[in-house]
XYZ file of N, CA, C and O in Angstrom:
476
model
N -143.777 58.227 64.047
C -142.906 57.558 63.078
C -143.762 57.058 61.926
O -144.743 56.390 62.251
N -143.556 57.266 60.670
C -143.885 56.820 59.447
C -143.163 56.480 58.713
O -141.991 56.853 58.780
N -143.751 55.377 57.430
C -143.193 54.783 56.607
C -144.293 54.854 55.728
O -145.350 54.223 55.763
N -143.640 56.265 54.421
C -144.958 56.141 53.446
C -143.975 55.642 52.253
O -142.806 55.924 51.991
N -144.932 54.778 51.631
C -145.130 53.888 50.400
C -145.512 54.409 49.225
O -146.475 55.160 49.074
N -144.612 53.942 48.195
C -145.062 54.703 47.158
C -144.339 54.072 45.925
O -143.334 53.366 45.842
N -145.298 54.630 44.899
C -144.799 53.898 43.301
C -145.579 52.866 42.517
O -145.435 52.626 41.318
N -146.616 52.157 43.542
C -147.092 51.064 42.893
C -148.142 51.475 41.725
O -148.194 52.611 41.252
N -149.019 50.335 41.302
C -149.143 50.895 40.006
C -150.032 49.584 38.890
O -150.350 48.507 39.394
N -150.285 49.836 37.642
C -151.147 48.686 37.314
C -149.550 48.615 35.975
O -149.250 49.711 35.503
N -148.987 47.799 35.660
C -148.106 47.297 34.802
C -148.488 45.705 34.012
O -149.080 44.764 34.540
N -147.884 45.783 32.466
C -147.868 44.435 31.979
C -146.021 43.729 32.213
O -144.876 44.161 32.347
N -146.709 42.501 32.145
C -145.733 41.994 32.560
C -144.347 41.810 31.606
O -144.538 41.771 30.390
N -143.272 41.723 31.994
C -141.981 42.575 31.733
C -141.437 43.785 31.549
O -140.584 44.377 30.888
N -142.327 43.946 32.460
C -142.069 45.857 32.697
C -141.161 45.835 33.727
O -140.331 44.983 34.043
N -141.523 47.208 34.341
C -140.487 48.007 35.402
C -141.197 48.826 36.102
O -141.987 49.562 35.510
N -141.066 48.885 37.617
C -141.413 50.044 38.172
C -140.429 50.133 39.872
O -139.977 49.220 40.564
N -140.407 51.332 40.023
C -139.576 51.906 41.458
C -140.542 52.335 42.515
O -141.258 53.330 42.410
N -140.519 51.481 43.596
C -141.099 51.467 44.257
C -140.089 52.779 45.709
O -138.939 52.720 46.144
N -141.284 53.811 46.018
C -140.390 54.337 47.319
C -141.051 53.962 48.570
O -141.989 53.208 48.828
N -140.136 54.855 49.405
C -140.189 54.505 51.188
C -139.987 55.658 51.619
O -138.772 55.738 51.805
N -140.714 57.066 52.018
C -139.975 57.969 52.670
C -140.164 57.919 54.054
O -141.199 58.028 54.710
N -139.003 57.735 54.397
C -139.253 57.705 56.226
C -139.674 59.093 56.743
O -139.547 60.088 56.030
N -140.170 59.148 57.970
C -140.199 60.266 58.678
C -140.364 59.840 59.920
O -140.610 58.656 60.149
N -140.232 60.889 61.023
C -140.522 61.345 62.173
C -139.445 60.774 63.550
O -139.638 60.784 64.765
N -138.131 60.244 62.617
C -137.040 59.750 63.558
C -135.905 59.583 62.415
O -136.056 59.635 61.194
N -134.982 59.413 63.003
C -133.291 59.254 61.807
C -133.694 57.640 61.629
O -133.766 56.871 62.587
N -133.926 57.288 60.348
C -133.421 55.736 60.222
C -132.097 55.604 59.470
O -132.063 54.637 58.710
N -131.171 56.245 59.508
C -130.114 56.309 58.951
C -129.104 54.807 59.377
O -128.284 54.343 58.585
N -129.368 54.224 60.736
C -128.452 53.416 61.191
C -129.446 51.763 61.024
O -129.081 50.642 61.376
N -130.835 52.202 60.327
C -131.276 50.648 60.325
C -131.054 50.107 58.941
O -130.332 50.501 58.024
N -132.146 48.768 59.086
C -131.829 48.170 58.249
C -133.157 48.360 57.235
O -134.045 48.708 58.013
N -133.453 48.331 56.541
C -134.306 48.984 55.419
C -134.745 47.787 54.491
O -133.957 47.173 53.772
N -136.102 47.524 54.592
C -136.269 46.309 53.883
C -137.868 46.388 52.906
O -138.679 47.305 53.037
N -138.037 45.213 51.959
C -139.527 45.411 51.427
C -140.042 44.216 51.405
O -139.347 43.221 51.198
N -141.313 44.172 51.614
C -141.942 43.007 52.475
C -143.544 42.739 50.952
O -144.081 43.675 50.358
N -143.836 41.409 50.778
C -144.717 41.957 50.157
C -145.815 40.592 50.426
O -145.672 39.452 50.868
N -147.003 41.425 49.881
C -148.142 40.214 49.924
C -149.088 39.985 49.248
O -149.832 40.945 49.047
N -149.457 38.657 48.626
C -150.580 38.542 47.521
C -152.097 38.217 48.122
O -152.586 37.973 49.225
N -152.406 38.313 47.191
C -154.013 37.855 47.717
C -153.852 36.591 48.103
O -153.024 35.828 47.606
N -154.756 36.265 49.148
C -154.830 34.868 49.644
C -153.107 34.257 50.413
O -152.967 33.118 50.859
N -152.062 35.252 50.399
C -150.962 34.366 50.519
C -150.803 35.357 52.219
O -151.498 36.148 52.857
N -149.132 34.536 52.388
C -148.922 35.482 53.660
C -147.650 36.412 53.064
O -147.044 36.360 51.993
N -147.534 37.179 54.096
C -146.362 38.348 53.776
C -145.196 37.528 53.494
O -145.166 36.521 54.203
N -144.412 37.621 52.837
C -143.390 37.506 52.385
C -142.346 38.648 52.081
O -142.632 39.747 51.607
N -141.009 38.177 52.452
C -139.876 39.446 52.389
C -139.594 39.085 50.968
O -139.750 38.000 50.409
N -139.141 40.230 50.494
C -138.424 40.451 49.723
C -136.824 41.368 49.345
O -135.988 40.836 48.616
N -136.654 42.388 49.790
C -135.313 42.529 50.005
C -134.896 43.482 50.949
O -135.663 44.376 51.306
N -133.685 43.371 51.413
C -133.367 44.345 52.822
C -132.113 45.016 52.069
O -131.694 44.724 50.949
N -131.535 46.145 53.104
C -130.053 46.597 52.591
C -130.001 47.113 54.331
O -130.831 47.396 55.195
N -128.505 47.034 54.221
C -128.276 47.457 55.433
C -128.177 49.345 54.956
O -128.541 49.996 53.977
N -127.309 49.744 56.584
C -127.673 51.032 56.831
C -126.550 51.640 56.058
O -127.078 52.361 55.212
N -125.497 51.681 55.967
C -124.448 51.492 55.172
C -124.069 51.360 53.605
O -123.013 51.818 53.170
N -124.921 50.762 52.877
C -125.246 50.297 51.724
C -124.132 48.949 51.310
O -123.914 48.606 50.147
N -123.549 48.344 52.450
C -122.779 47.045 52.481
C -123.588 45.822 51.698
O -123.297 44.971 50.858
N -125.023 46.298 52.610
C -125.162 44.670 52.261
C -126.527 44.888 51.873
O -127.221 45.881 52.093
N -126.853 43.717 51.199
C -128.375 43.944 50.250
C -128.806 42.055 50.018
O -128.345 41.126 49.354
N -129.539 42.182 50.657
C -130.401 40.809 50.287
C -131.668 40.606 49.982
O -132.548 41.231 50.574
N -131.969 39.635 48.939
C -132.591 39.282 48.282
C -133.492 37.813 48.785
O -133.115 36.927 49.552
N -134.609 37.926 48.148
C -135.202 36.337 48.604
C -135.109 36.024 46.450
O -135.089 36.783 45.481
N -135.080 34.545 46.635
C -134.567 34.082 45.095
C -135.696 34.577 44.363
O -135.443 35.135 43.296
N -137.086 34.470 44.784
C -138.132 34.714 43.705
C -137.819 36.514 42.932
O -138.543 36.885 42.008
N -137.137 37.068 43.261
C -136.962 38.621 42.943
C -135.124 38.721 42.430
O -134.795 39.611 41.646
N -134.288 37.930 42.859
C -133.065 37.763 42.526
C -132.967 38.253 41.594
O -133.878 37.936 40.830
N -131.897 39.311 40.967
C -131.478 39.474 39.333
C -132.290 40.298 39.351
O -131.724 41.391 39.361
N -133.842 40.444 39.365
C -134.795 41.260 39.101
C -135.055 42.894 39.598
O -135.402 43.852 38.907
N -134.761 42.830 41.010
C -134.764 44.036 41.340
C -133.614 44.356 42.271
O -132.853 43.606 42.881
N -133.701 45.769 42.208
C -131.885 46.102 43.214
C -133.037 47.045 44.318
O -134.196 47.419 44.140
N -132.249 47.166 45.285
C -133.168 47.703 46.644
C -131.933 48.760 46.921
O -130.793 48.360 46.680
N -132.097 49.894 47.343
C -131.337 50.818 47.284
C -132.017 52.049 48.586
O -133.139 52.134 49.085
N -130.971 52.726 48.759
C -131.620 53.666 50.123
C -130.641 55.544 49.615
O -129.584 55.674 48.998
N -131.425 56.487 50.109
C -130.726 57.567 50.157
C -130.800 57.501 51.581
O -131.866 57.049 51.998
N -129.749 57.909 52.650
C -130.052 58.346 53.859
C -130.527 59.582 54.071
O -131.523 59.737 54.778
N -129.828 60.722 53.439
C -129.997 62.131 52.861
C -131.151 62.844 52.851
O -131.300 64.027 53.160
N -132.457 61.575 52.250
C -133.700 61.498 51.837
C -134.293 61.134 52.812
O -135.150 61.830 53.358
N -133.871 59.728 53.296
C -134.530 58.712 54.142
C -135.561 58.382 53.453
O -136.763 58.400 53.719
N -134.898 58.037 52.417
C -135.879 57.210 51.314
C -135.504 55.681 50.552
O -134.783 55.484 49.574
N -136.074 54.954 51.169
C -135.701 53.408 50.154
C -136.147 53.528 49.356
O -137.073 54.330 49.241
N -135.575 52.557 48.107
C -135.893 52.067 46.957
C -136.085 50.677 46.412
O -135.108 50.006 46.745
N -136.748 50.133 45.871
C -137.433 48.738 45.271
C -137.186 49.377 43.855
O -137.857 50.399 43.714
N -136.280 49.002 42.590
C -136.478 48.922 41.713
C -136.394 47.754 41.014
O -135.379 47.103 40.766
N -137.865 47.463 40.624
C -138.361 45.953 39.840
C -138.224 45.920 38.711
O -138.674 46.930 38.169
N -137.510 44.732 37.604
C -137.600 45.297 36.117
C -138.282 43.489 35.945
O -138.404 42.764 36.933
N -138.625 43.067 34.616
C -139.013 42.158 34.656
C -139.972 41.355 35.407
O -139.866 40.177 35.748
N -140.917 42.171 35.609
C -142.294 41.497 36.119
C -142.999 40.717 35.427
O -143.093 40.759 34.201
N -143.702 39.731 36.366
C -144.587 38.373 36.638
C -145.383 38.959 37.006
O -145.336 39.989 37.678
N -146.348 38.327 36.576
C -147.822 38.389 36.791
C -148.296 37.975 38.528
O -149.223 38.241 39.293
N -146.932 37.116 38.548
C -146.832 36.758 40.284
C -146.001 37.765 41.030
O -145.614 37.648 42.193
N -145.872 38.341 40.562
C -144.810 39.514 41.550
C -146.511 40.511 42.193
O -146.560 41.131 43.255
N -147.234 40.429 41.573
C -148.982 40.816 42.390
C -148.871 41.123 43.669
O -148.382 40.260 44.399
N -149.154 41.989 44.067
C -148.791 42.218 45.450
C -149.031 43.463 45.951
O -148.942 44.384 45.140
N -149.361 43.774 47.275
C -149.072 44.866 48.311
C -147.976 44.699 48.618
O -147.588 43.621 49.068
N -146.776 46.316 48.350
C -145.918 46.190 48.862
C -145.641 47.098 49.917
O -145.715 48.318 49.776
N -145.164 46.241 51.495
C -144.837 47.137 52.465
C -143.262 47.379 52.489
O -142.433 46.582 52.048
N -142.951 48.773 53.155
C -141.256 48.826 53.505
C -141.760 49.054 54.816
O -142.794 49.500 55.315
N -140.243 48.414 55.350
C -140.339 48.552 57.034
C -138.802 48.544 57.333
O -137.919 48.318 56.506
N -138.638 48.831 58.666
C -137.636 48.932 59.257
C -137.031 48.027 60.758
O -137.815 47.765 61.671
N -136.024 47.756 60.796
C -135.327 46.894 62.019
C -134.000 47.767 61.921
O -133.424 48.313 60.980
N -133.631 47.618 63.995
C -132.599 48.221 64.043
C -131.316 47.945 63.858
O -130.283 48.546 64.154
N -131.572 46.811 63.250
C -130.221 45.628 63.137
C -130.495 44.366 62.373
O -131.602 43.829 62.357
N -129.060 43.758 61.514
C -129.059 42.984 60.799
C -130.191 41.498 62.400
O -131.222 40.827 62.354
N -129.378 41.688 63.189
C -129.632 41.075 64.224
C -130.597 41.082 65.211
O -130.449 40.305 66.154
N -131.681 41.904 65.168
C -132.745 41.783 65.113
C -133.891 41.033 64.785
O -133.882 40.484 63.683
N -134.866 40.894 65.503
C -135.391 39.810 64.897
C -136.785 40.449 64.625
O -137.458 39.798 63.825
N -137.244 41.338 65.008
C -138.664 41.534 64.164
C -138.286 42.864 63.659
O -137.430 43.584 64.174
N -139.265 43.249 62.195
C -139.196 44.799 61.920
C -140.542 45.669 62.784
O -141.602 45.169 63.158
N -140.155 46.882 62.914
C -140.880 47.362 63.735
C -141.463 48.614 63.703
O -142.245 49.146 64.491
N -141.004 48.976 62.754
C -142.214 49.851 61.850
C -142.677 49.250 60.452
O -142.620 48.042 60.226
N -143.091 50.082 59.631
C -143.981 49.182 58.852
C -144.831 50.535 58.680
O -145.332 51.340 59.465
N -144.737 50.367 56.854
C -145.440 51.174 55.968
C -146.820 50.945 55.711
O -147.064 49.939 56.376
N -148.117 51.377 54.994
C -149.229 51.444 54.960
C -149.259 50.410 53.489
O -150.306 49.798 53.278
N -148.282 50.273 52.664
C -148.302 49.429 51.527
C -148.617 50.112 50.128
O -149.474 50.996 50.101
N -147.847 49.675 48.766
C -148.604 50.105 48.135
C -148.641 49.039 47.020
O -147.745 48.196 47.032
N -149.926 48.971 45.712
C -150.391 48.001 45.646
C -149.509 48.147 43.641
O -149.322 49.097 42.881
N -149.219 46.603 43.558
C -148.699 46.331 42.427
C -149.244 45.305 41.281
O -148.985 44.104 41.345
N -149.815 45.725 40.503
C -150.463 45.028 39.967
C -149.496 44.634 38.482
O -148.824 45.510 37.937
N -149.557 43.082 37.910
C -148.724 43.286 37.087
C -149.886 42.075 36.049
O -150.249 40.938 36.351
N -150.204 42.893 34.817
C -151.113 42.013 33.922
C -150.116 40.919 33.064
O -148.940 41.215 32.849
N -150.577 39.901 32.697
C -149.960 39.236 31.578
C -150.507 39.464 30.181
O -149.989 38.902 29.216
C-alpha cells in the first residue's frame, strides 16, 4: 500500500499550488482522505479531510477559505488545492488515509512533500 505525494514546491507568498495523493496498491475508494502537515520545529498538524463520497470536507481554521481538498476515486487521487499562501503555511505535506469518519487513527500515510512559501 502507498501513498505518493506530490506538487510541493518553493512559492512566494500569495500564491497557489495543488498538492496530489495517488493511492495505490488497495481500493481507497470507501475511506476517508485527508492532509496532514508539518513545520520545522512544530508537530504534525491536520489540515483537511473529505470523506469517501465527496459529502463532507473539513478543514482546520488556519487553512479555512484558503484551500478546497478534493478526491478523484477513478484516479485514487486526492487533492490539496492552496491559494493564498503564508509564509507559515511552510511545511511537509503528508496525505493519509482512515477507514472511517469514526476512526480514530490514520493508517497509512504518504512519504510527504515539501512546501516552501517565501515572503
Amino acid at each position: 500500500v502507498q501513498l505518493q505525494a506530490s506538487g510541493g514546491g518553493l512559492v512566494q507568498a500569495g500564491g497557489s499550488l495543488r498538492l496530489s495523493c495517488a493511492a495505490s496498491g488497495r481500493t481507497f475508494t470507501n475511506y476517508v482522505m485527508a492532509w496532514f502537515r508539518q513545520a520545522p520545529g512544530k508537530e504534525r498538524e491536520f489540515v483537511a479531510a473529505i470523506s469517501w463520497n465527496y459529502g463532507t470536507a473539513v478543514y482546520a481554521d488556519s487553512v479555512k477559505g484558503r484551500s478546497t481538498i478534493s478526491r478523484d476515486n477513478a484516479k485514487s487521487t486526492v487533492y490539496l488545492q492552496m491559494s493564498g499562501l503564508k509564509p507559515e503555511d511552510t511545511a511537509v505535506y503528508y496525505c493519509a488515509a482512515k477507514r472511517s469518519w469514526s476512526a480514530v487513527n490514520y493508517i497509512y500515510w504518504g512519504q510527504g512533500t515539501l512546501v516552501t512559501v517565501s515572503s
